[in-house]
Coordinates of C-alpha atoms in Angstrom, one line a residue:
X1 CA 20.8 -4.9 23.9
X2 CA 17.9 -3.2 22.3
X3 CA 14.7 -2.8 24.2
X4 CA 12.1 -5.5 24.1
X5 CA 8.9 -4.2 22.6
X6 CA 5.7 -3.5 25.0
X7 CA 2.2 -2.5 24.6
X8 CA 1.3 1.2 24.0
X9 CA -0.7 1.4 27.3
X10 CA 1.8 -0.3 29.1
X11 CA 4.5 1.7 27.9
X12 CA 2.2 5.2 29.1
X13 CA 1.6 4.1 32.5
X14 CA 5.0 2.9 33.3
X15 CA 7.9 5.6 32.8
X16 CA 11.3 3.9 31.8
X17 CA 13.1 5.9 35.0
X18 CA 10.5 4.8 37.6
X19 CA 8.4 1.8 37.1
X20 CA 5.8 1.3 39.8
X21 CA 3.4 -1.1 38.1
X22 CA 3.5 -4.6 36.9
X23 CA 2.6 -4.7 33.1
X24 CA 0.1 -7.3 31.6
X25 CA 1.9 -9.2 28.5
X26 CA 0.4 -9.6 25.4
X27 CA 1.1 -12.8 23.1
X28 CA 2.4 -11.8 19.7
X29 CA 0.3 -12.8 16.7
X30 CA 1.6 -15.5 14.2
X31 CA 3.4 -14.0 11.1
X32 CA 0.7 -13.9 8.4
X33 CA 1.6 -15.9 5.0
X34 CA 2.7 -14.1 1.9
X35 CA -0.2 -13.2 0.0
X36 CA -0.5 -14.0 -3.9
X37 CA 0.1 -10.2 -4.6
X38 CA 1.6 -7.5 -2.4
X39 CA -1.4 -5.7 -1.1
X40 CA -2.0 -3.9 2.2
X41 CA -3.5 -3.2 4.7
X42 CA 0.0 -4.1 6.4
X43 CA -0.1 -5.7 9.7
X44 CA 2.8 -6.1 12.6
X45 CA 2.9 -8.9 14.9
X46 CA 5.9 -7.0 16.9
X47 CA 3.7 -4.2 18.4
X48 CA 0.7 -6.0 20.1
X49 CA -3.0 -4.1 20.1
X50 CA -3.1 -1.5 22.5
X51 CA -3.8 -1.8 26.2
X52 CA -5.5 0.2 28.7
X53 CA -4.0 3.0 31.0
X54 CA -4.2 2.5 34.8
X55 CA -6.3 5.0 36.5
X56 CA -4.4 8.0 38.0
X57 CA -4.7 8.5 41.6
X58 CA -3.6 11.6 43.9
X59 CA -1.7 9.4 46.1
X60 CA -1.5 5.9 47.6
X61 CA -4.8 5.0 48.8
X62 CA -5.1 3.2 52.2
X63 CA -5.6 -0.4 52.1
X64 CA -9.1 -0.7 53.5
X65 CA -9.8 -4.2 52.1
X66 CA -7.5 -5.8 54.4
X67 CA -9.0 -5.4 57.9
X68 CA -6.9 -6.8 60.8
X69 CA -8.7 -8.1 63.7
X70 CA -6.9 -7.9 67.0
X71 CA -7.8 -10.7 69.6
X72 CA -6.9 -10.8 73.1
X73 CA -6.1 -14.2 73.9
X74 CA -9.3 -14.8 76.0
X75 CA -9.1 -11.9 78.1
X76 CA -9.8 -8.9 75.8
X77 CA -12.9 -8.3 73.5
X78 CA -12.5 -8.2 69.8
X79 CA -11.5 -4.6 68.5
X80 CA -13.8 -3.6 66.0
X81 CA -12.4 -1.8 62.9
X82 CA -12.5 2.1 63.0
X83 CA -15.6 3.5 61.3
X84 CA -15.1 5.1 57.9
X85 CA -15.9 8.7 57.0
X86 CA -18.3 8.9 53.7
X87 CA -15.3 10.1 51.8
X88 CA -13.6 7.3 52.7
X89 CA -16.2 5.0 51.9
X90 CA -16.6 6.5 48.6
X91 CA -12.8 6.2 47.7
X92 CA -12.9 2.8 48.7
X93 CA -16.1 1.9 46.5
X94 CA -14.2 3.7 43.6
X95 CA -10.9 2.0 44.2
X96 CA -12.9 -1.4 44.2
X97 CA -14.8 -0.6 41.1
X98 CA -11.5 0.6 39.3
X99 CA -9.8 -2.6 40.2
X100 CA -12.4 -4.6 39.0
X101 CA -12.3 -2.9 35.7
X102 CA -8.9 -3.1 35.5
X103 CA -8.8 -6.9 36.0
X104 CA -11.7 -7.6 33.8
X105 CA -10.4 -9.5 30.6
X106 CA -13.4 -10.9 28.8
X107 CA -15.7 -8.4 26.6
X108 CA -18.6 -9.2 29.1
X109 CA -16.6 -8.5 32.0
X110 CA -15.3 -5.4 30.6
X111 CA -18.6 -4.0 29.7
X112 CA -20.1 -5.0 32.7
X113 CA -17.2 -3.5 35.1
X114 CA -17.6 -0.4 32.9
X115 CA -21.2 0.5 33.5
X116 CA -20.4 -0.2 37.3
X117 CA -17.7 2.5 37.4
X118 CA -19.5 4.7 34.9
X119 CA -22.2 5.3 37.5
X120 CA -19.6 6.3 40.4
X121 CA -17.7 9.0 37.9
X122 CA -18.5 12.5 36.7
X123 CA -19.4 12.9 33.0
X124 CA -16.1 14.9 32.6
X125 CA -13.8 12.7 34.9
X126 CA -10.8 11.8 33.3
X127 CA -10.9 8.1 34.7
X128 CA -13.9 7.8 32.6
X129 CA -12.4 9.1 29.6
X130 CA -9.5 6.4 30.1
X131 CA -12.0 3.8 30.7
X132 CA -14.0 4.6 27.5
X133 CA -10.5 4.1 25.9
X134 CA -9.8 0.8 27.3
X135 CA -13.2 -0.3 26.3
X136 CA -12.9 1.0 22.6
X137 CA -9.3 -0.3 22.4
X138 CA -10.5 -4.0 23.5
X139 CA -13.4 -3.8 21.2
X140 CA -11.2 -2.8 18.2
X141 CA -8.5 -5.3 19.1
X142 CA -10.6 -8.4 19.0
X143 CA -12.0 -7.3 15.6
X144 CA -15.4 -6.4 17.0
X145 CA -18.3 -6.2 14.1
X146 CA -20.0 -3.8 16.2
X147 CA -18.0 -0.8 14.6
X148 CA -20.6 1.9 15.8
X149 CA -20.2 0.7 19.5
X150 CA -16.5 1.0 19.0
X151 CA -17.1 4.1 17.4
X152 CA -19.1 5.4 20.4
X153 CA -16.8 4.5 23.1
X154 CA -13.8 6.0 21.0
X155 CA -15.5 9.3 20.6
X156 CA -16.6 9.8 24.2
X157 CA -12.9 8.9 25.3
X158 CA -11.7 11.5 22.8
X159 CA -14.2 14.2 24.1
X160 CA -13.6 13.6 27.8
X161 CA -9.2 13.4 27.4
X162 CA -9.2 16.3 25.0
X163 CA -11.5 18.7 27.1
X164 CA -8.6 20.0 29.5
X165 CA -5.4 18.1 28.3
X166 CA -4.7 18.7 24.8
X167 CA -1.5 17.4 23.4
X168 CA -0.8 14.2 26.0
X169 CA 0.0 10.9 25.3
X170 CA -3.5 9.8 25.9
X171 CA -5.1 12.2 23.6
X172 CA -2.6 10.8 20.8
X173 CA -4.1 7.3 21.6
X174 CA -7.5 8.4 21.8
X175 CA -7.2 10.1 18.2
X176 CA -5.1 6.7 16.8
X177 CA -8.3 4.7 18.1
X178 CA -10.6 7.0 16.4
X179 CA -8.4 6.6 13.0
X180 CA -8.6 2.8 13.5
X181 CA -12.5 2.7 14.1
X182 CA -12.9 5.2 10.9
X183 CA -10.8 3.0 9.0
X184 CA -12.9 0.0 9.9
X185 CA -16.1 1.8 8.8
X186 CA -14.3 2.7 5.7
X187 CA -14.3 6.5 6.6
X188 CA -11.1 6.8 5.2
X189 CA -10.8 10.7 5.1
X190 CA -12.0 10.8 8.6
X191 CA -9.3 8.1 9.5
X192 CA -6.6 10.5 7.9
X193 CA -7.7 13.3 9.7
X194 CA -7.7 11.9 13.4
X195 CA -4.3 10.0 12.6
X196 CA -2.7 13.3 11.0
X197 CA -3.4 15.0 14.2
X198 CA -2.2 12.3 16.1
X199 CA 1.0 12.3 14.5
X200 CA 1.4 16.2 14.9
X201 CA 0.7 16.1 18.6
X202 CA 3.1 13.0 18.7
X203 CA 6.0 15.1 17.2
X204 CA 5.2 17.8 19.6
X205 CA 5.6 15.6 22.8
X206 CA 9.0 14.3 21.1
X207 CA 10.2 17.8 20.4
X208 CA 9.5 19.1 23.9
X209 CA 10.9 15.9 25.4
X210 CA 8.2 16.4 28.0
X211 CA 7.2 12.6 28.3
X212 CA 9.2 10.1 30.4
X213 CA 7.7 7.2 28.3
X214 CA 9.1 5.3 25.3
X215 CA 7.1 6.9 22.6
X216 CA 8.4 4.4 19.5
X217 CA 5.6 1.8 19.8
X218 CA 3.2 4.6 19.9
X219 CA 4.8 6.1 17.0
X220 CA 4.7 2.7 15.4
X221 CA 1.1 2.3 15.5
X222 CA 0.1 5.8 14.3
X223 CA 2.4 5.4 11.5
X224 CA 1.3 2.0 10.4
X225 CA -2.4 3.0 10.7
X226 CA -1.5 6.1 8.5
X227 CA -0.1 3.6 5.9
X228 CA -3.2 1.6 5.7
X229 CA -5.4 4.3 5.5
X230 CA -3.5 6.3 2.9
X231 CA -3.4 2.6 0.9
X232 CA -7.1 2.2 1.2
X233 CA -7.4 5.7 -0.4
X234 CA -5.2 4.6 -3.2
X235 CA -2.3 7.1 -1.9
X236 CA 0.2 4.4 -2.1
X237 CA 3.3 6.6 -2.6
X238 CA 2.5 8.6 0.6
X239 CA 1.9 5.3 2.4
X240 CA 5.4 4.2 1.5
X241 CA 6.9 7.2 3.5
X242 CA 5.0 5.9 6.6
X243 CA 5.9 2.3 6.0
X244 CA 9.4 3.2 5.9
X245 CA 9.3 5.0 9.0
X246 CA 7.5 2.0 10.7
X247 CA 10.9 -0.1 9.5
X248 CA 13.0 2.5 11.1
X249 CA 11.0 2.1 14.4
X250 CA 11.4 -1.7 14.7
X251 CA 14.9 -1.3 13.7
X252 CA 15.5 0.9 16.6
X253 CA 13.5 -1.5 19.1
X254 CA 14.2 -5.0 17.9
X255 CA 17.5 -7.1 17.7
X256 CA 19.0 -6.7 14.5
X257 CA 18.7 -10.4 13.9
X258 CA 14.7 -10.6 14.8
X259 CA 12.6 -12.7 12.8
X260 CA 10.0 -9.9 13.1
X261 CA 12.6 -7.4 11.5
X262 CA 12.7 -9.8 8.6
X263 CA 9.1 -9.8 8.0
X264 CA 9.1 -5.9 8.3
X265 CA 12.0 -5.5 5.4
X266 CA 9.6 -8.1 3.3
X267 CA 6.4 -6.2 4.1
X268 CA 8.2 -3.1 2.9
X269 CA 9.5 -4.7 -0.1
X270 CA 5.8 -5.9 -1.2
X271 CA 4.7 -2.4 -0.8
X272 CA 7.2 -1.1 -3.2
X273 CA 6.4 -4.0 -5.5
X274 CA 2.9 -2.8 -5.4
X275 CA 4.3 0.5 -7.1
X276 CA 6.3 -1.2 -9.3
X277 CA 9.4 0.3 -7.6
X278 CA 11.5 -3.1 -8.1
X279 CA 15.0 -1.0 -7.5
X280 CA 14.0 -0.1 -3.9
X281 CA 12.0 -3.6 -3.3
X282 CA 15.3 -5.6 -4.1
X283 CA 17.6 -4.9 -1.1
X284 CA 14.8 -4.9 1.5
X285 CA 13.7 -8.3 0.4
X286 CA 17.5 -9.6 0.3
X287 CA 17.7 -8.3 4.0
X288 CA 14.7 -10.2 4.7
X289 CA 16.0 -13.5 3.1
X290 CA 19.5 -12.8 5.1
X291 CA 17.5 -12.6 8.6
X292 CA 15.3 -15.3 7.9
X293 CA 18.0 -17.8 6.6
X294 CA 20.3 -17.1 9.5
X295 CA 17.5 -17.5 12.2
X296 CA 15.3 -20.4 10.7
X297 CA 17.2 -22.1 8.2
X298 CA 17.2 -22.6 4.2
X299 CA 14.0 -25.0 4.2
X300 CA 11.7 -22.4 6.6
X301 CA 8.4 -21.4 5.1
X302 CA 9.7 -17.9 5.6
X303 CA 12.7 -18.2 3.5
X304 CA 10.2 -19.7 0.7
X305 CA 8.1 -16.7 0.8
X306 CA 11.2 -14.2 0.6
X307 CA 12.7 -16.3 -2.5
X308 CA 9.0 -16.2 -4.1
X309 CA 8.9 -12.3 -3.7
X310 CA 12.4 -12.1 -5.0
X311 CA 11.4 -14.0 -8.1
X312 CA 8.7 -11.3 -8.5
X313 CA 11.3 -8.6 -8.2
X314 CA 13.8 -9.9 -10.2
X315 CA 11.2 -10.5 -13.3
X316 CA 10.3 -6.7 -12.7
X317 CA 14.0 -5.9 -13.1
X318 CA 14.2 -8.0 -16.2
X319 CA 16.8 -10.5 -14.7
X320 CA 14.8 -13.6 -15.5
X321 CA 17.3 -16.3 -14.9
X322 CA 17.7 -15.1 -11.3
X323 CA 13.8 -15.2 -11.0
X324 CA 13.4 -18.4 -12.3
X325 CA 16.6 -19.5 -9.8
X326 CA 14.6 -18.0 -6.7
X327 CA 11.2 -19.3 -7.8
X328 CA 12.7 -23.2 -8.2
X329 CA 14.6 -22.8 -4.8
X330 CA 11.1 -21.5 -3.4
X331 CA 9.2 -24.2 -4.8
X332 CA 11.3 -26.9 -3.2
X333 CA 10.5 -25.7 0.3
X334 CA 7.1 -25.4 -0.3
X335 CA 6.5 -29.0 -1.6
X336 CA 8.6 -30.1 1.4
X337 CA 5.9 -28.5 3.9
X338 CA 3.1 -29.7 1.5
X339 CA 1.8 -26.3 0.8
X340 CA -0.2 -27.3 -2.3
X341 CA -2.0 -24.1 -3.2
X342 CA 0.7 -21.6 -2.7
X343 CA 3.2 -24.3 -4.7
X344 CA 0.6 -24.3 -7.7
X345 CA 0.8 -20.3 -7.8
X346 CA 4.6 -20.5 -7.7
X347 CA 4.4 -22.9 -10.8
X348 CA 2.2 -20.5 -12.5
X349 CA 4.9 -17.9 -11.8
X350 CA 7.6 -20.1 -13.2
X351 CA 5.6 -20.6 -16.2
X352 CA 5.3 -16.8 -16.9
X353 CA 9.2 -16.3 -16.2
X354 CA 9.8 -18.9 -18.9
X355 CA 7.5 -17.1 -21.2
X356 CA 9.2 -13.8 -20.6
X357 CA 12.6 -15.8 -21.4
X358 CA 11.1 -17.1 -24.7
X359 CA 10.8 -20.7 -23.3
X360 CA 7.1 -21.2 -24.6
X361 CA 7.4 -24.6 -24.9
X362 CA 8.8 -25.3 -21.2
X363 CA 6.2 -22.8 -20.1
X364 CA 3.2 -24.9 -21.8
X365 CA 4.5 -28.3 -20.4
X366 CA 4.7 -26.5 -16.9
X367 CA 1.1 -25.1 -17.1
X368 CA -0.1 -28.6 -18.2
X369 CA 1.3 -30.3 -15.3
X370 CA -0.5 -27.4 -13.1
X371 CA -4.0 -27.4 -14.6
X372 CA -4.3 -31.1 -13.8
X373 CA -4.1 -30.2 -10.3
X374 CA -7.1 -27.8 -10.2
X375 CA -10.7 -27.6 -9.9
X376 CA -12.6 -27.0 -13.1
X377 CA -14.2 -23.9 -11.5
X378 CA -11.4 -22.6 -9.4
X379 CA -9.6 -19.1 -10.1
X380 CA -6.2 -21.0 -10.1
X381 CA -7.4 -23.1 -13.3
X382 CA -8.3 -19.5 -14.9
X383 CA -4.9 -17.9 -14.4
X384 CA -3.5 -21.1 -15.7
X385 CA -5.5 -20.7 -18.9
X386 CA -4.4 -17.1 -19.1
X387 CA -0.7 -17.8 -19.0
X388 CA -1.2 -20.8 -21.4
X389 CA -2.6 -18.1 -23.8
X390 CA 0.0 -15.8 -23.4
X391 CA 2.6 -18.5 -24.3
X392 CA 0.5 -19.5 -27.2
X393 CA -0.2 -16.1 -28.6
X394 CA 3.7 -15.5 -28.4
X395 CA 4.0 -18.5 -30.8
X396 CA 1.2 -16.7 -33.1
X397 CA -1.0 -19.8 -32.3
X398 CA -3.9 -17.2 -31.9
X399 CA -6.9 -19.5 -32.3
X400 CA -5.7 -21.7 -29.6
X401 CA -4.9 -18.6 -27.5
X402 CA -8.5 -17.2 -27.9
X403 CA -9.9 -20.6 -26.8
X404 CA -8.0 -20.4 -23.8
X405 CA -8.9 -17.0 -22.8
X406 CA -12.7 -17.9 -23.4
X407 CA -12.4 -20.6 -20.8
X408 CA -10.6 -18.4 -18.3
X409 CA -13.4 -15.7 -18.9
X410 CA -16.2 -18.3 -18.4
X411 CA -14.7 -18.9 -14.9
X412 CA -13.8 -15.5 -14.0
X413 CA -17.3 -14.3 -14.4
X414 CA -18.5 -16.5 -11.8
X415 CA -15.8 -15.0 -9.3
X416 CA -16.4 -11.0 -9.6
X417 CA -18.2 -11.1 -6.4
X418 CA -16.2 -13.4 -4.4
X419 CA -12.4 -12.5 -5.7
X420 CA -13.2 -9.1 -7.5
X421 CA -9.6 -7.9 -7.2
X422 CA -8.0 -10.7 -8.5
X423 CA -10.7 -11.2 -11.3
X424 CA -10.0 -7.5 -12.3
X425 CA -6.0 -8.1 -12.6
X426 CA -7.1 -11.2 -14.9
X427 CA -9.0 -9.1 -16.9
X428 CA -6.6 -6.4 -17.4
X429 CA -3.9 -9.2 -18.5
X430 CA -6.5 -10.9 -20.9
X431 CA -7.1 -7.4 -22.4
X432 CA -3.3 -7.1 -23.3
X433 CA -3.3 -10.4 -25.1
X434 CA -6.6 -9.4 -27.2
X435 CA -4.8 -6.4 -28.0
X436 CA -1.6 -8.1 -29.1
X437 CA -3.9 -10.1 -31.5
X438 CA -5.4 -6.8 -32.6
X439 CA -9.1 -7.5 -31.1
X440 CA -9.2 -4.1 -29.8
X441 CA -13.0 -3.8 -29.3
X442 CA -12.7 -7.0 -27.1
X443 CA -9.8 -5.5 -25.2
X444 CA -11.7 -2.4 -24.4
X445 CA -14.7 -4.2 -23.3
X446 CA -12.5 -6.3 -20.8
X447 CA -10.9 -3.2 -19.6
X448 CA -14.3 -1.3 -19.0
X449 CA -15.3 -4.5 -16.9
X450 CA -11.9 -4.3 -14.8
X451 CA -12.7 -0.1 -14.2
X452 CA -16.4 -1.4 -13.1
X453 CA -15.0 -4.1 -10.9
X454 CA -12.2 -1.8 -9.1
X455 CA -15.0 1.0 -8.9
X456 CA -16.0 0.1 -5.2
X457 CA -12.3 -0.5 -4.2
X458 CA -10.7 2.7 -3.4
X459 CA -7.2 0.8 -2.5
X460 CA -7.1 -0.1 -6.1
X461 CA -7.4 3.2 -7.5
X462 CA -4.1 2.8 -9.2
X463 CA -5.1 -0.5 -11.0
X464 CA -8.4 1.4 -12.2
X465 CA -6.2 4.3 -13.2
X466 CA -4.0 1.9 -15.5
X467 CA -7.1 0.5 -16.8
X468 CA -8.5 3.8 -17.7
X469 CA -5.1 4.9 -19.5
X470 CA -5.3 1.5 -21.5
X471 CA -8.8 2.4 -22.7
X472 CA -7.6 5.6 -23.5
X473 CA -4.8 4.2 -25.5
X474 CA -6.9 1.7 -27.4
X475 CA -9.5 4.3 -28.5
X476 CA -6.9 6.5 -29.4
X477 CA -5.4 4.0 -31.9
X478 CA -8.8 2.9 -33.3
X479 CA -9.2 6.6 -34.1
X480 CA -11.9 7.4 -31.4
X481 CA -10.1 10.4 -30.2
X482 CA -12.9 12.4 -28.7
X483 CA -14.0 9.4 -26.5
X484 CA -10.4 8.6 -25.4
X485 CA -10.1 12.0 -23.7
X486 CA -11.9 11.5 -20.8
X487 CA -10.7 8.1 -20.0
X488 CA -7.1 9.5 -20.3
X489 CA -7.8 12.7 -18.1
X490 CA -9.5 10.3 -15.7
X491 CA -6.3 8.0 -15.7
X492 CA -4.0 11.1 -14.9
X493 CA -5.9 12.2 -11.7
X494 CA -6.0 8.5 -10.5
X495 CA -2.4 7.8 -11.0
X496 CA -1.3 11.2 -9.5
X497 CA -3.3 10.4 -6.5
X498 CA -1.7 6.9 -6.3
X499 CA 1.8 7.5 -7.4
X500 CA 2.5 11.2 -7.0
X501 CA 2.4 13.9 -9.7
X502 CA 6.2 13.1 -10.9
X503 CA 5.6 9.4 -11.9
X504 CA 6.7 8.5 -15.3
X505 CA 3.2 6.9 -15.7
X506 CA 1.6 10.2 -15.7
X507 CA 4.0 11.6 -18.1
X508 CA 3.0 8.7 -20.6
X509 CA -0.8 9.6 -20.0
X510 CA 0.0 13.5 -20.7
X511 CA 1.9 12.4 -23.7
X512 CA -0.9 10.7 -24.8
X513 CA -3.2 13.5 -24.1
X514 CA -0.9 15.7 -26.1
X515 CA -1.5 13.4 -29.1
X516 CA -5.2 13.4 -28.8
X517 CA -5.2 17.4 -29.0
X518 CA -2.9 17.4 -31.8
X519 CA -5.4 14.9 -33.8
X520 CA -8.2 17.4 -32.9
X521 CA -6.2 20.4 -34.4
X522 CA -5.7 21.9 -30.9
X523 CA -2.0 22.2 -31.0
X524 CA -1.9 24.9 -27.8
X525 CA -3.8 22.4 -25.9
X526 CA -1.5 19.4 -26.8
X527 CA 1.7 22.1 -26.1
X528 CA 0.5 22.1 -22.3
X529 CA 0.1 18.1 -22.2
X530 CA 3.6 18.0 -24.0
X531 CA 5.3 20.3 -21.5
X532 CA 3.8 18.5 -18.5
X533 CA 5.1 15.2 -20.0
X534 CA 8.3 16.3 -20.6
X535 CA 8.9 17.9 -17.1
X536 CA 7.9 14.4 -15.7
X537 CA 9.9 12.5 -18.1
X538 CA 12.9 14.5 -17.1
X539 CA 12.6 14.3 -13.4
X540 CA 11.6 10.7 -13.3
X541 CA 13.6 9.1 -16.3
X542 CA 16.3 11.6 -17.0
X543 CA 16.3 14.2 -19.9
X544 CA 18.2 11.7 -22.1
X545 CA 16.0 8.9 -22.0
X546 CA 14.4 7.8 -25.2
X547 CA 11.1 8.7 -23.9
X548 CA 12.1 11.8 -22.4
X549 CA 13.4 13.0 -25.9
X550 CA 10.3 12.0 -27.8
X551 CA 8.6 14.4 -25.3
X552 CA 10.6 17.2 -26.3
X553 CA 10.4 16.1 -29.9
X554 CA 6.2 16.3 -29.7
X555 CA 6.6 19.6 -27.7
X556 CA 8.9 21.2 -30.5
X557 CA 6.1 19.7 -33.2
X558 CA 3.4 21.3 -31.2
X559 CA 4.9 24.8 -31.2
X560 CA 5.7 24.5 -34.8
X561 CA 2.0 23.5 -35.5
X562 CA 1.2 27.0 -33.4
X563 CA 3.4 29.2 -35.4
X564 CA 5.8 29.4 -32.5
X565 CA 8.9 28.8 -34.3
X566 CA 11.2 30.2 -31.8
X567 CA 10.1 28.1 -29.1
X568 CA 9.7 25.0 -31.5
X569 CA 13.7 25.6 -32.8
X570 CA 14.6 25.7 -29.3
X571 CA 13.0 22.4 -28.2
X572 CA 14.0 20.9 -31.4
X573 CA 18.0 21.8 -30.7
X574 CA 17.3 20.0 -27.2
X575 CA 16.2 17.1 -29.2
X576 CA 19.3 17.1 -30.9
X577 CA 21.4 17.8 -28.1
X578 CA 20.0 14.8 -26.0
X579 CA 20.4 12.3 -29.0
X580 CA 24.0 13.3 -29.7
X581 CA 24.6 12.2 -26.0
X582 CA 23.9 8.7 -27.0
X583 CA 26.7 8.7 -29.5
X584 CA 26.9 6.8 -32.7
X585 CA 24.0 4.5 -31.7
X586 CA 21.6 7.5 -32.4
X587 CA 23.0 8.5 -35.6
X588 CA 19.5 7.7 -37.4
X589 CA 17.7 9.8 -34.7
X590 CA 20.3 12.6 -34.8
X591 CA 19.9 13.0 -38.6
X592 CA 16.1 13.3 -38.3
X593 CA 16.1 15.8 -35.5
X594 CA 18.5 18.1 -37.9
X595 CA 16.3 17.7 -40.6
X596 CA 13.1 19.0 -38.6
X597 CA 15.2 21.8 -37.3
X598 CA 15.9 22.8 -40.9
X599 CA 12.3 22.8 -41.6
X600 CA 11.4 24.8 -38.9
X601 CA 14.2 27.6 -39.7
X602 CA 12.6 27.7 -43.5
X603 CA 9.4 28.2 -42.1
X604 CA 10.5 30.8 -39.8
X605 CA 12.2 32.5 -42.7
X606 CA 8.7 32.6 -44.4
X607 CA 8.9 29.7 -46.8
X608 CA 5.4 28.3 -47.4
X609 CA 7.0 25.1 -49.3
X610 CA 8.3 23.9 -46.1
X611 CA 6.8 21.0 -44.3
X612 CA 6.2 21.7 -40.5
X613 CA 5.7 18.9 -38.0
X614 CA 2.2 19.0 -36.9
X615 CA -0.4 16.5 -36.2
X616 CA 0.9 13.0 -37.1
X617 CA -1.4 9.7 -37.6
X618 CA -2.4 8.7 -34.2
X619 CA -0.9 5.0 -35.0
X620 CA 2.5 6.5 -36.3
X621 CA 2.7 8.8 -33.2
X622 CA 2.4 6.0 -30.5
X623 CA 4.9 3.8 -32.6
X624 CA 7.4 6.7 -31.9
X625 CA 6.1 7.6 -28.5
X626 CA 5.7 4.3 -26.6
X627 CA 2.5 3.5 -24.7
X628 CA 1.3 2.8 -21.3
X629 CA 2.3 -0.8 -21.3
X630 CA 5.7 0.5 -19.7
X631 CA 3.7 1.1 -16.5
X632 CA 1.0 -1.2 -16.4

């Protein structure tokens, strides 16, 4: 049997080896529905809100409240209770105040009891620090809008508890609370600082083995808040590490077939989908489906949510038939439960899968049925017209496609303040359709609106970076090279923060920056960008991937343009070796690579007639090197 979950304060006040006080139970919150797109902050109903630590005492206090009265059966006078010394009276008063504070449950009662208790304790009394911690945790757990008041109690608790007790579990909990409150105030750097220290102190306590309490729930709370904070800062790859640890902690605490463990697997799968890592997301979502199907049955809402997410994952893996099968199974359950709104979104997902499979007429028929069920000014209706435009565009019915996009944009413009992130996503998708129809100026305009909308949402930094990358790409494609460079540089920095410096998307941006510098006759700067691109591509895609080989070819071209023929020939040979690894399927590429190597050798021998690969027309370069489409 695995240990049941318990609240943090309860765990702290009840050593596993020697329980001494009854614990208050906390009802678990209901499992939240699957959002329309994976997006933190992440939540957990497995571990309830933090609770208050009971006051420490130097020993058992005499029970002075129950006064026994001894009566002589008619012959002896009543015996009066013994008089109390001033010290005993003070201890009794404090005990009564502590008991009243501990038993308070409503916000009004807790604040009133705290005020009374505060008056009886010294300013640095540890019990006052613990009382401040309880008040702060209570206000934080109920979602109080008075964040500054919550912050004041939290800060006071930390100052008192950290005064002479650095490194204790109580200090860890105070730091966690400070991190949570700072997060609610959108002070993400402050939140990260408090939580990082809490995590560090917690590891120290674990390594020393000096605590008799089960630290797993405390570790989970800290890791979960770290994940939320890093996600809010746009550092999604780093947040995944913390979310993975959250799942490991739940696996250690919960039963292996627990419904909550199923939700935890799905939450982590959604986080991987958000960074387009569908390969890692797949086994997690399958595990969630297995647990929920065994515990709740095929027709449960949880299973429907799992299957809908599986459809997204299989689409990302380009296994469209599997995606469509999961989507259809999900729709059956959603329909049986009367979940109309989610059903409409599932039908839109199905249409998009049909489009990816080339079944455009079927997709249009699906969308025609959905649009009749939507309100004229609803976001869902706007999404239907975007998907309809996509199907029509693939059929080269560009005039009809543009009319659909105009209708969609007319609805979305009115929703920018209400649903900014959804609107920004839609703008980005619409821009790609205009790009397909060679309407580059319109595409760039929509992408700039995307960046503008997302600017106030740091948790969407990855989406803003992708939009900036596309703007840079399109500016390069239309010959506006100087204007493209700032957008590409901004995109590289944003995506490094979100996905890490070795993400293949960052490699594509450096490749595009190299192309821009080559166009501006700055081969040395271009070589630096191409070298960064090659290192990232080799690490993320492998040295024999076509895009990695193209990055190597671009680097050889840049060194050739600089006159560094030895280096240029070295990288050109690497291009040949990499293409030869593909076998006969790459014969054309191998012949071209050998031709370029011979030209470099001639130039190195002083032949002025040899044509050295240098800058190429931007459009031709991008046809060879690929675009940021692969990671947006």
